[in-house]
Amino acid sequence: LRNGVNEIYFKKSNDMGNNFSAEIPISDNDGFPSERPRLWANQTGLSIVWHDLRENNFEVYYKMLEHNLITSKALVNNKRLSKKDIYDSMNPSVTCDDKTVYVAWEDAADGQKKEIFYSSSPDQGKTFTPTTILTGYAAFGFSESSEYPKIMTHNQNVHLAWARKYSNNYDIFYKGTIV
């Protein structure tokens, strides 16, 4: 918030936290709020997702930094993952295995309620698959809103947990092997 608006920066340590690198800007420092960064590293790089207000509503963005001890140059520059519309896309979650990046986020794409959206990249963030809606009326038959996704991968299986609001209460839902 140092320039009057939330921006995202990254520092890394090569000596278990004793010393840190200079700041590396993640968001574009363009005067629009960038919030809720999440990151995940694999052998190729550091994947970072966040939501950003630069397009007059929140959209989900992705960036990958080089993963080595000396530099942290961008391997993939800031890329919007959510569909550009007038509804907010927020609270992204990211995970990676050796080959693929997986991202989930909440999106109010129909203007009525939030659902969980998903996309993946088989080439370490250079391109992403078309967005898939993982929750909603067609999937479960009820919902006020699906929020706060958390995505993980283990042994080529992708796992997703999220909160679903129903009658002013939240329940936790799980979906496994979503690829």
Short mmCIF file of N, CA and C in Angstrom, two decimals, residues 5-177:
data_model
loop_
_atom_site.label_atom_id
_atom_site.label_comp_id
_atom_site.label_asym_id
_atom_site.label_seq_id
_atom_site.Cartn_x
_atom_site.Cartn_y
_atom_site.Cartn_z
N VAL A 5 -2.06 2.29 -3.10
CA VAL A 5 -2.88 1.20 -3.60
C VAL A 5 -2.11 -0.11 -3.40
N ASN A 6 -2.83 -1.20 -3.13
CA ASN A 6 -2.17 -2.48 -2.91
C ASN A 6 -1.47 -2.96 -4.18
N GLU A 7 -0.20 -3.33 -4.05
CA GLU A 7 0.57 -3.95 -5.12
C GLU A 7 1.28 -5.16 -4.54
N ILE A 8 1.75 -6.05 -5.41
CA ILE A 8 2.36 -7.31 -4.96
C ILE A 8 3.83 -7.32 -5.33
N TYR A 9 4.66 -7.66 -4.33
CA TYR A 9 6.10 -7.75 -4.50
C TYR A 9 6.56 -9.11 -3.98
N PHE A 10 7.74 -9.51 -4.42
CA PHE A 10 8.29 -10.80 -4.02
C PHE A 10 9.76 -10.60 -3.64
N LYS A 11 10.19 -11.31 -2.60
CA LYS A 11 11.60 -11.39 -2.23
C LYS A 11 11.92 -12.86 -2.02
N LYS A 12 13.16 -13.23 -2.28
CA LYS A 12 13.55 -14.62 -2.05
C LYS A 12 14.83 -14.68 -1.24
N SER A 13 14.98 -15.80 -0.57
CA SER A 13 16.17 -16.04 0.24
C SER A 13 16.85 -17.31 -0.28
N ASN A 14 18.16 -17.24 -0.43
CA ASN A 14 18.93 -18.41 -0.84
C ASN A 14 19.68 -19.03 0.33
N ASP A 15 19.47 -18.50 1.54
CA ASP A 15 20.19 -19.00 2.71
C ASP A 15 19.25 -19.25 3.89
N MET A 16 18.11 -19.84 3.59
CA MET A 16 17.13 -20.25 4.60
C MET A 16 16.61 -19.08 5.43
N GLY A 17 16.47 -17.91 4.82
CA GLY A 17 15.83 -16.78 5.47
C GLY A 17 16.75 -15.82 6.18
N ASN A 18 18.05 -16.02 6.12
CA ASN A 18 18.96 -15.09 6.77
C ASN A 18 19.08 -13.78 5.99
N ASN A 19 19.05 -13.86 4.68
CA ASN A 19 19.14 -12.68 3.81
C ASN A 19 18.11 -12.83 2.70
N PHE A 20 17.64 -11.69 2.19
CA PHE A 20 16.64 -11.70 1.12
C PHE A 20 17.09 -10.84 -0.05
N SER A 21 16.62 -11.18 -1.22
CA SER A 21 16.90 -10.42 -2.43
C SER A 21 16.21 -9.07 -2.39
N ALA A 22 16.53 -8.25 -3.36
CA ALA A 22 15.78 -7.00 -3.55
C ALA A 22 14.35 -7.36 -3.94
N GLU A 23 13.44 -6.41 -3.80
CA GLU A 23 12.04 -6.64 -4.18
C GLU A 23 11.90 -6.86 -5.67
N ILE A 24 11.06 -7.79 -6.02
CA ILE A 24 10.73 -8.05 -7.41
C ILE A 24 9.25 -7.72 -7.56
N PRO A 25 8.89 -6.71 -8.38
CA PRO A 25 7.46 -6.39 -8.54
C PRO A 25 6.75 -7.51 -9.30
N ILE A 26 5.59 -7.90 -8.79
CA ILE A 26 4.77 -8.93 -9.44
C ILE A 26 3.64 -8.28 -10.20
N SER A 27 2.83 -7.50 -9.53
CA SER A 27 1.75 -6.78 -10.21
C SER A 27 2.36 -5.60 -10.96
N ASP A 28 1.58 -4.94 -11.77
CA ASP A 28 2.11 -3.93 -12.68
C ASP A 28 2.31 -2.55 -12.07
N ASN A 29 1.99 -2.38 -10.78
CA ASN A 29 2.15 -1.08 -10.11
C ASN A 29 1.53 0.03 -10.96
N ASP A 30 0.27 -0.23 -11.36
CA ASP A 30 -0.42 0.64 -12.31
C ASP A 30 -1.48 1.53 -11.66
N GLY A 31 -1.52 1.55 -10.34
CA GLY A 31 -2.49 2.39 -9.66
C GLY A 31 -3.80 1.69 -9.34
N PHE A 32 -3.92 0.42 -9.72
CA PHE A 32 -5.12 -0.36 -9.41
C PHE A 32 -4.76 -1.44 -8.38
N PRO A 33 -5.65 -1.73 -7.43
CA PRO A 33 -5.33 -2.72 -6.40
C PRO A 33 -5.05 -4.11 -6.96
N SER A 34 -3.99 -4.71 -6.45
CA SER A 34 -3.63 -6.10 -6.71
C SER A 34 -3.58 -6.79 -5.35
N GLU A 35 -4.32 -7.90 -5.20
CA GLU A 35 -4.50 -8.47 -3.86
C GLU A 35 -4.47 -9.99 -3.87
N ARG A 36 -4.31 -10.54 -2.68
CA ARG A 36 -4.39 -11.96 -2.36
C ARG A 36 -3.50 -12.85 -3.23
N PRO A 37 -2.20 -12.58 -3.21
CA PRO A 37 -1.30 -13.44 -3.99
C PRO A 37 -1.19 -14.83 -3.37
N ARG A 38 -1.06 -15.80 -4.23
CA ARG A 38 -0.80 -17.19 -3.84
C ARG A 38 0.32 -17.68 -4.73
N LEU A 39 1.22 -18.50 -4.19
CA LEU A 39 2.33 -18.98 -5.00
C LEU A 39 2.61 -20.44 -4.76
N TRP A 40 3.25 -21.04 -5.76
CA TRP A 40 3.63 -22.44 -5.70
C TRP A 40 4.85 -22.63 -6.58
N ALA A 41 5.84 -23.35 -6.10
CA ALA A 41 7.06 -23.55 -6.87
C ALA A 41 7.20 -25.01 -7.30
N ASN A 42 7.76 -25.19 -8.48
CA ASN A 42 8.22 -26.51 -8.90
C ASN A 42 9.64 -26.32 -9.42
N GLN A 43 10.21 -27.33 -10.08
CA GLN A 43 11.60 -27.23 -10.52
C GLN A 43 11.80 -26.20 -11.62
N THR A 44 10.75 -25.86 -12.35
CA THR A 44 10.87 -24.90 -13.45
C THR A 44 10.82 -23.46 -12.95
N GLY A 45 9.89 -23.18 -12.05
CA GLY A 45 9.74 -21.79 -11.63
C GLY A 45 8.76 -21.62 -10.50
N LEU A 46 8.48 -20.36 -10.21
CA LEU A 46 7.57 -19.97 -9.16
C LEU A 46 6.32 -19.41 -9.80
N SER A 47 5.18 -20.10 -9.65
CA SER A 47 3.91 -19.64 -10.19
C SER A 47 3.21 -18.78 -9.15
N ILE A 48 2.73 -17.61 -9.59
CA ILE A 48 2.06 -16.67 -8.70
C ILE A 48 0.72 -16.29 -9.33
N VAL A 49 -0.36 -16.33 -8.53
CA VAL A 49 -1.67 -15.88 -8.96
C VAL A 49 -2.17 -14.83 -7.98
N TRP A 50 -3.04 -13.94 -8.45
CA TRP A 50 -3.64 -12.91 -7.60
C TRP A 50 -4.85 -12.35 -8.33
N HIS A 51 -5.66 -11.55 -7.61
CA HIS A 51 -6.71 -10.83 -8.31
C HIS A 51 -6.36 -9.35 -8.34
N ASP A 52 -6.80 -8.70 -9.43
CA ASP A 52 -6.35 -7.35 -9.76
C ASP A 52 -7.53 -6.56 -10.29
N LEU A 53 -7.62 -5.29 -9.91
CA LEU A 53 -8.76 -4.43 -10.27
C LEU A 53 -8.48 -3.56 -11.50
N ARG A 54 -7.46 -3.85 -12.26
CA ARG A 54 -7.05 -2.96 -13.36
C ARG A 54 -8.08 -2.84 -14.47
N GLU A 55 -9.04 -3.75 -14.58
CA GLU A 55 -10.02 -3.69 -15.66
C GLU A 55 -11.42 -3.34 -15.13
N ASN A 56 -11.45 -2.52 -14.08
CA ASN A 56 -12.69 -2.00 -13.46
C ASN A 56 -13.48 -3.03 -12.68
N ASN A 57 -13.03 -4.24 -12.62
CA ASN A 57 -13.53 -5.25 -11.70
C ASN A 57 -12.38 -6.23 -11.50
N PHE A 58 -12.47 -7.05 -10.48
CA PHE A 58 -11.37 -7.96 -10.19
C PHE A 58 -11.30 -9.08 -11.22
N GLU A 59 -10.10 -9.32 -11.72
CA GLU A 59 -9.81 -10.43 -12.63
C GLU A 59 -8.60 -11.18 -12.07
N VAL A 60 -8.45 -12.46 -12.44
CA VAL A 60 -7.36 -13.30 -11.95
C VAL A 60 -6.19 -13.25 -12.92
N TYR A 61 -5.00 -13.06 -12.36
CA TYR A 61 -3.77 -12.97 -13.15
C TYR A 61 -2.76 -14.02 -12.70
N TYR A 62 -1.85 -14.33 -13.62
CA TYR A 62 -0.81 -15.35 -13.41
C TYR A 62 0.53 -14.80 -13.88
N LYS A 63 1.59 -15.19 -13.17
CA LYS A 63 2.96 -14.86 -13.58
C LYS A 63 3.87 -15.99 -13.11
N MET A 64 4.91 -16.28 -13.88
CA MET A 64 5.90 -17.27 -13.45
C MET A 64 7.28 -16.63 -13.45
N LEU A 65 7.98 -16.81 -12.33
CA LEU A 65 9.34 -16.33 -12.20
C LEU A 65 10.31 -17.50 -12.32
N GLU A 66 11.48 -17.22 -12.86
CA GLU A 66 12.56 -18.20 -12.95
C GLU A 66 12.90 -18.68 -11.54
N HIS A 67 13.22 -19.94 -11.43
CA HIS A 67 13.51 -20.54 -10.12
C HIS A 67 14.99 -20.92 -10.10
N ASN A 68 15.82 -20.02 -9.63
CA ASN A 68 17.22 -20.36 -9.42
C ASN A 68 17.76 -19.49 -8.29
N LEU A 69 19.01 -19.69 -7.94
CA LEU A 69 19.57 -19.00 -6.78
C LEU A 69 20.02 -17.57 -7.08
N ILE A 70 20.22 -17.23 -8.34
CA ILE A 70 20.79 -15.94 -8.67
C ILE A 70 19.74 -14.92 -9.09
N THR A 71 18.97 -15.23 -10.13
CA THR A 71 18.03 -14.26 -10.67
C THR A 71 16.59 -14.73 -10.47
N SER A 72 15.66 -13.86 -10.77
CA SER A 72 14.23 -14.21 -10.73
C SER A 72 13.51 -13.50 -11.87
N LYS A 73 14.04 -13.60 -13.07
CA LYS A 73 13.39 -12.94 -14.20
C LYS A 73 12.07 -13.63 -14.52
N ALA A 74 11.19 -12.91 -15.18
CA ALA A 74 9.88 -13.45 -15.53
C ALA A 74 10.02 -14.45 -16.66
N LEU A 75 9.56 -15.68 -16.44
CA LEU A 75 9.47 -16.68 -17.50
C LEU A 75 8.15 -16.52 -18.25
N VAL A 76 7.10 -16.13 -17.52
CA VAL A 76 5.80 -15.82 -18.11
C VAL A 76 5.38 -14.49 -17.51
N ASN A 77 5.15 -13.49 -18.34
CA ASN A 77 4.71 -12.18 -17.86
C ASN A 77 3.26 -12.24 -17.42
N ASN A 78 2.79 -11.19 -16.76
CA ASN A 78 1.42 -11.14 -16.24
C ASN A 78 0.41 -11.52 -17.32
N LYS A 79 -0.43 -12.48 -16.98
CA LYS A 79 -1.41 -13.01 -17.93
C LYS A 79 -2.76 -13.13 -17.23
N ARG A 80 -3.81 -12.57 -17.82
CA ARG A 80 -5.16 -12.68 -17.24
C ARG A 80 -5.69 -14.08 -17.56
N LEU A 81 -6.19 -14.77 -16.52
CA LEU A 81 -6.77 -16.10 -16.69
C LEU A 81 -8.29 -16.08 -16.73
N SER A 82 -8.89 -15.18 -15.98
CA SER A 82 -10.35 -15.11 -15.93
C SER A 82 -10.88 -14.40 -17.16
N LYS A 83 -12.14 -14.68 -17.45
CA LYS A 83 -12.79 -14.06 -18.60
C LYS A 83 -13.08 -12.60 -18.28
N LYS A 84 -12.77 -11.72 -19.21
CA LYS A 84 -13.06 -10.30 -19.02
C LYS A 84 -14.56 -10.08 -19.13
N ASP A 85 -15.16 -9.67 -18.03
CA ASP A 85 -16.58 -9.35 -18.00
C ASP A 85 -16.80 -8.31 -16.91
N ILE A 86 -18.02 -8.04 -16.55
CA ILE A 86 -18.29 -7.01 -15.55
C ILE A 86 -18.39 -7.58 -14.13
N TYR A 87 -18.16 -8.89 -13.96
CA TYR A 87 -18.28 -9.53 -12.66
C TYR A 87 -16.91 -9.88 -12.11
N ASP A 88 -16.79 -9.88 -10.79
CA ASP A 88 -15.51 -10.13 -10.14
C ASP A 88 -15.08 -11.59 -10.23
N SER A 89 -13.80 -11.77 -10.46
CA SER A 89 -13.11 -13.06 -10.37
C SER A 89 -12.06 -12.88 -9.29
N MET A 90 -12.12 -13.73 -8.23
CA MET A 90 -11.29 -13.46 -7.06
C MET A 90 -10.77 -14.74 -6.42
N ASN A 91 -9.92 -14.54 -5.43
CA ASN A 91 -9.41 -15.58 -4.54
C ASN A 91 -8.83 -16.78 -5.28
N PRO A 92 -7.84 -16.56 -6.15
CA PRO A 92 -7.27 -17.68 -6.88
C PRO A 92 -6.40 -18.56 -5.99
N SER A 93 -6.25 -19.80 -6.42
CA SER A 93 -5.38 -20.77 -5.77
C SER A 93 -4.58 -21.44 -6.87
N VAL A 94 -3.31 -21.76 -6.62
CA VAL A 94 -2.45 -22.35 -7.65
C VAL A 94 -1.67 -23.52 -7.07
N THR A 95 -1.40 -24.50 -7.91
CA THR A 95 -0.50 -25.60 -7.59
C THR A 95 0.15 -26.06 -8.88
N CYS A 96 1.27 -26.75 -8.77
CA CYS A 96 1.99 -27.24 -9.94
C CYS A 96 2.55 -28.62 -9.65
N ASP A 97 2.69 -29.41 -10.70
CA ASP A 97 3.54 -30.60 -10.60
C ASP A 97 4.73 -30.34 -11.52
N ASP A 98 5.44 -31.36 -11.92
CA ASP A 98 6.63 -31.14 -12.74
C ASP A 98 6.33 -30.57 -14.11
N LYS A 99 5.12 -30.78 -14.62
CA LYS A 99 4.80 -30.37 -15.98
C LYS A 99 3.67 -29.36 -16.09
N THR A 100 2.72 -29.38 -15.16
CA THR A 100 1.47 -28.66 -15.35
C THR A 100 1.22 -27.69 -14.19
N VAL A 101 0.65 -26.53 -14.53
CA VAL A 101 0.19 -25.54 -13.56
C VAL A 101 -1.34 -25.65 -13.51
N TYR A 102 -1.93 -25.67 -12.31
CA TYR A 102 -3.37 -25.76 -12.12
C TYR A 102 -3.82 -24.54 -11.31
N VAL A 103 -4.89 -23.88 -11.77
CA VAL A 103 -5.39 -22.69 -11.09
C VAL A 103 -6.90 -22.80 -10.93
N ALA A 104 -7.41 -22.46 -9.74
CA ALA A 104 -8.85 -22.39 -9.48
C ALA A 104 -9.14 -21.03 -8.85
N TRP A 105 -10.33 -20.50 -9.09
CA TRP A 105 -10.73 -19.22 -8.51
C TRP A 105 -12.25 -19.14 -8.43
N GLU A 106 -12.74 -18.20 -7.65
CA GLU A 106 -14.18 -17.96 -7.59
C GLU A 106 -14.52 -16.86 -8.58
N ASP A 107 -15.67 -17.00 -9.22
CA ASP A 107 -16.04 -16.07 -10.28
C ASP A 107 -17.55 -15.88 -10.24
N ALA A 108 -18.00 -14.65 -10.29
CA ALA A 108 -19.43 -14.33 -10.32
C ALA A 108 -19.85 -14.10 -11.77
N ALA A 109 -19.51 -15.01 -12.64
CA ALA A 109 -19.66 -14.82 -14.09
C ALA A 109 -21.11 -14.61 -14.53
N ASP A 110 -22.07 -15.13 -13.78
CA ASP A 110 -23.46 -14.93 -14.19
C ASP A 110 -24.11 -13.75 -13.48
N GLY A 111 -23.36 -13.09 -12.59
CA GLY A 111 -23.88 -11.94 -11.87
C GLY A 111 -24.80 -12.31 -10.73
N GLN A 112 -25.07 -13.59 -10.53
CA GLN A 112 -25.99 -14.04 -9.49
C GLN A 112 -25.24 -14.57 -8.27
N LYS A 113 -24.31 -15.49 -8.49
CA LYS A 113 -23.58 -16.11 -7.39
C LYS A 113 -22.20 -16.51 -7.88
N LYS A 114 -21.32 -16.75 -6.95
CA LYS A 114 -19.95 -17.15 -7.28
C LYS A 114 -19.90 -18.66 -7.49
N GLU A 115 -19.12 -19.06 -8.46
CA GLU A 115 -18.85 -20.47 -8.71
C GLU A 115 -17.34 -20.64 -8.82
N ILE A 116 -16.87 -21.89 -8.76
CA ILE A 116 -15.45 -22.17 -8.86
C ILE A 116 -15.10 -22.47 -10.31
N PHE A 117 -14.14 -21.72 -10.81
CA PHE A 117 -13.64 -21.88 -12.18
C PHE A 117 -12.24 -22.47 -12.13
N TYR A 118 -11.83 -23.11 -13.22
CA TYR A 118 -10.59 -23.85 -13.25
C TYR A 118 -9.94 -23.75 -14.63
N SER A 119 -8.62 -23.68 -14.64
CA SER A 119 -7.86 -23.77 -15.88
C SER A 119 -6.51 -24.37 -15.54
N SER A 120 -5.86 -24.95 -16.54
CA SER A 120 -4.53 -25.53 -16.33
C SER A 120 -3.64 -25.20 -17.51
N SER A 121 -2.35 -25.33 -17.28
CA SER A 121 -1.36 -25.06 -18.32
C SER A 121 -0.42 -26.25 -18.42
N PRO A 122 -0.43 -26.93 -19.55
CA PRO A 122 0.47 -28.08 -19.71
C PRO A 122 1.90 -27.68 -20.04
N ASP A 123 2.15 -26.39 -20.25
CA ASP A 123 3.48 -25.92 -20.65
C ASP A 123 4.03 -24.86 -19.70
N GLN A 124 3.83 -25.07 -18.41
CA GLN A 124 4.37 -24.21 -17.37
C GLN A 124 3.95 -22.75 -17.50
N GLY A 125 2.69 -22.51 -17.86
CA GLY A 125 2.12 -21.17 -17.84
C GLY A 125 2.17 -20.40 -19.14
N LYS A 126 2.73 -20.97 -20.18
CA LYS A 126 2.77 -20.25 -21.47
C LYS A 126 1.38 -20.16 -22.09
N THR A 127 0.63 -21.26 -22.04
CA THR A 127 -0.77 -21.28 -22.52
C THR A 127 -1.62 -21.97 -21.48
N PHE A 128 -2.90 -21.62 -21.44
CA PHE A 128 -3.83 -22.24 -20.49
C PHE A 128 -5.01 -22.84 -21.24
N THR A 129 -5.57 -23.90 -20.68
CA THR A 129 -6.74 -24.55 -21.26
C THR A 129 -7.95 -23.63 -21.13
N PRO A 130 -9.00 -23.85 -21.93
CA PRO A 130 -10.23 -23.07 -21.75
C PRO A 130 -10.75 -23.24 -20.32
N THR A 131 -11.36 -22.20 -19.80
CA THR A 131 -11.88 -22.22 -18.44
C THR A 131 -13.04 -23.20 -18.30
N THR A 132 -13.05 -23.92 -17.18
CA THR A 132 -14.11 -24.87 -16.86
C THR A 132 -14.77 -24.45 -15.56
N ILE A 133 -16.10 -24.52 -15.49
CA ILE A 133 -16.82 -24.25 -14.25
C ILE A 133 -16.97 -25.58 -13.51
N LEU A 134 -16.49 -25.65 -12.27
CA LEU A 134 -16.49 -26.91 -11.53
C LEU A 134 -17.65 -27.05 -10.56
N THR A 135 -18.37 -25.97 -10.28
CA THR A 135 -19.46 -26.01 -9.31
C THR A 135 -20.70 -25.39 -9.94
N GLY A 136 -21.78 -25.35 -9.18
CA GLY A 136 -22.97 -24.66 -9.65
C GLY A 136 -24.19 -25.55 -9.74
N TYR A 137 -25.24 -24.96 -10.23
CA TYR A 137 -26.53 -25.63 -10.28
C TYR A 137 -26.46 -26.94 -11.05
N ALA A 138 -25.82 -26.92 -12.19
CA ALA A 138 -25.74 -28.14 -13.00
C ALA A 138 -24.96 -29.23 -12.28
N ALA A 139 -23.98 -28.83 -11.49
CA ALA A 139 -23.14 -29.82 -10.81
C ALA A 139 -23.81 -30.38 -9.55
N PHE A 140 -24.54 -29.56 -8.78
CA PHE A 140 -25.06 -30.02 -7.50
C PHE A 140 -26.54 -29.75 -7.28
N GLY A 141 -27.14 -28.87 -8.04
CA GLY A 141 -28.56 -28.61 -7.90
C GLY A 141 -28.92 -27.57 -6.85
N PHE A 142 -27.94 -27.02 -6.15
CA PHE A 142 -28.22 -25.98 -5.17
C PHE A 142 -26.97 -25.14 -4.98
N SER A 143 -27.15 -23.90 -4.59
CA SER A 143 -26.01 -23.08 -4.26
C SER A 143 -26.45 -21.65 -4.07
N GLU A 144 -25.93 -21.02 -3.07
CA GLU A 144 -25.99 -19.58 -3.00
C GLU A 144 -24.69 -19.00 -3.52
N SER A 145 -23.58 -19.68 -3.23
CA SER A 145 -22.29 -19.21 -3.69
C SER A 145 -21.22 -20.24 -3.35
N SER A 146 -20.26 -20.40 -4.24
CA SER A 146 -19.07 -21.24 -3.98
C SER A 146 -17.88 -20.31 -3.92
N GLU A 147 -17.09 -20.45 -2.85
CA GLU A 147 -16.03 -19.49 -2.60
C GLU A 147 -14.79 -20.15 -2.04
N TYR A 148 -13.68 -19.40 -2.04
CA TYR A 148 -12.42 -19.74 -1.39
C TYR A 148 -11.85 -21.10 -1.82
N PRO A 149 -11.60 -21.30 -3.10
CA PRO A 149 -11.04 -22.59 -3.54
C PRO A 149 -9.60 -22.77 -3.09
N LYS A 150 -9.25 -24.01 -2.81
CA LYS A 150 -7.87 -24.41 -2.53
C LYS A 150 -7.59 -25.62 -3.41
N ILE A 151 -6.56 -25.53 -4.23
CA ILE A 151 -6.23 -26.59 -5.17
C ILE A 151 -4.85 -27.15 -4.84
N MET A 152 -4.71 -28.47 -4.93
CA MET A 152 -3.44 -29.15 -4.66
C MET A 152 -3.28 -30.28 -5.66
N THR A 153 -2.04 -30.70 -5.87
CA THR A 153 -1.77 -31.85 -6.71
C THR A 153 -0.78 -32.77 -6.02
N HIS A 154 -0.95 -34.07 -6.26
CA HIS A 154 -0.06 -35.09 -5.71
C HIS A 154 -0.15 -36.33 -6.60
N ASN A 155 0.97 -36.80 -7.07
CA ASN A 155 1.02 -38.00 -7.93
C ASN A 155 0.10 -37.88 -9.14
N GLN A 156 0.11 -36.77 -9.82
CA GLN A 156 -0.71 -36.49 -11.00
C GLN A 156 -2.22 -36.48 -10.72
N ASN A 157 -2.61 -36.39 -9.49
CA ASN A 157 -4.02 -36.21 -9.13
C ASN A 157 -4.20 -34.80 -8.62
N VAL A 158 -5.29 -34.15 -9.06
CA VAL A 158 -5.57 -32.78 -8.65
C VAL A 158 -6.76 -32.80 -7.70
N HIS A 159 -6.64 -32.10 -6.58
CA HIS A 159 -7.66 -32.07 -5.54
C HIS A 159 -8.11 -30.63 -5.32
N LEU A 160 -9.41 -30.45 -5.14
CA LEU A 160 -9.98 -29.13 -4.94
C LEU A 160 -10.93 -29.16 -3.74
N ALA A 161 -10.77 -28.20 -2.85
CA ALA A 161 -11.71 -28.00 -1.74
C ALA A 161 -12.20 -26.56 -1.82
N TRP A 162 -13.46 -26.33 -1.41
CA TRP A 162 -14.02 -24.99 -1.44
C TRP A 162 -15.16 -24.90 -0.44
N ALA A 163 -15.56 -23.68 -0.14
CA ALA A 163 -16.69 -23.43 0.75
C ALA A 163 -17.91 -23.14 -0.12
N ARG A 164 -19.04 -23.69 0.27
CA ARG A 164 -20.29 -23.42 -0.43
C ARG A 164 -21.26 -22.84 0.59
N LYS A 165 -21.79 -21.68 0.25
CA LYS A 165 -22.75 -21.02 1.11
C LYS A 165 -24.15 -21.53 0.76
N TYR A 166 -24.87 -21.97 1.78
CA TYR A 166 -26.23 -22.47 1.60
C TYR A 166 -27.02 -22.10 2.84
N SER A 167 -28.10 -21.34 2.69
CA SER A 167 -28.92 -20.88 3.82
C SER A 167 -28.09 -20.17 4.87
N ASN A 168 -27.22 -19.27 4.43
CA ASN A 168 -26.38 -18.45 5.29
C ASN A 168 -25.38 -19.24 6.12
N ASN A 169 -25.12 -20.48 5.77
CA ASN A 169 -24.08 -21.29 6.41
C ASN A 169 -23.11 -21.74 5.33
N TYR A 170 -21.90 -22.06 5.75
CA TYR A 170 -20.90 -22.58 4.83
C TYR A 170 -20.62 -24.04 5.12
N ASP A 171 -20.52 -24.83 4.06
CA ASP A 171 -20.07 -26.21 4.16
C ASP A 171 -18.82 -26.33 3.28
N ILE A 172 -18.00 -27.31 3.58
CA ILE A 172 -16.78 -27.54 2.81
C ILE A 172 -17.04 -28.70 1.85
N PHE A 173 -16.67 -28.49 0.60
CA PHE A 173 -16.85 -29.51 -0.45
C PHE A 173 -15.48 -29.90 -1.00
N TYR A 174 -15.42 -31.08 -1.58
CA TYR A 174 -14.18 -31.61 -2.14
C TYR A 174 -14.46 -32.28 -3.48
N LYS A 175 -13.55 -32.10 -4.39
CA LYS A 175 -13.61 -32.80 -5.68
C LYS A 175 -12.18 -33.25 -5.96
N GLY A 176 -12.01 -34.53 -6.27
CA GLY A 176 -10.66 -35.06 -6.53
C GLY A 176 -10.47 -35.43 -7.98
N THR A 177 -9.22 -35.44 -8.38
CA THR A 177 -8.81 -35.78 -9.74
C THR A 177 -9.67 -35.05 -10.76
#
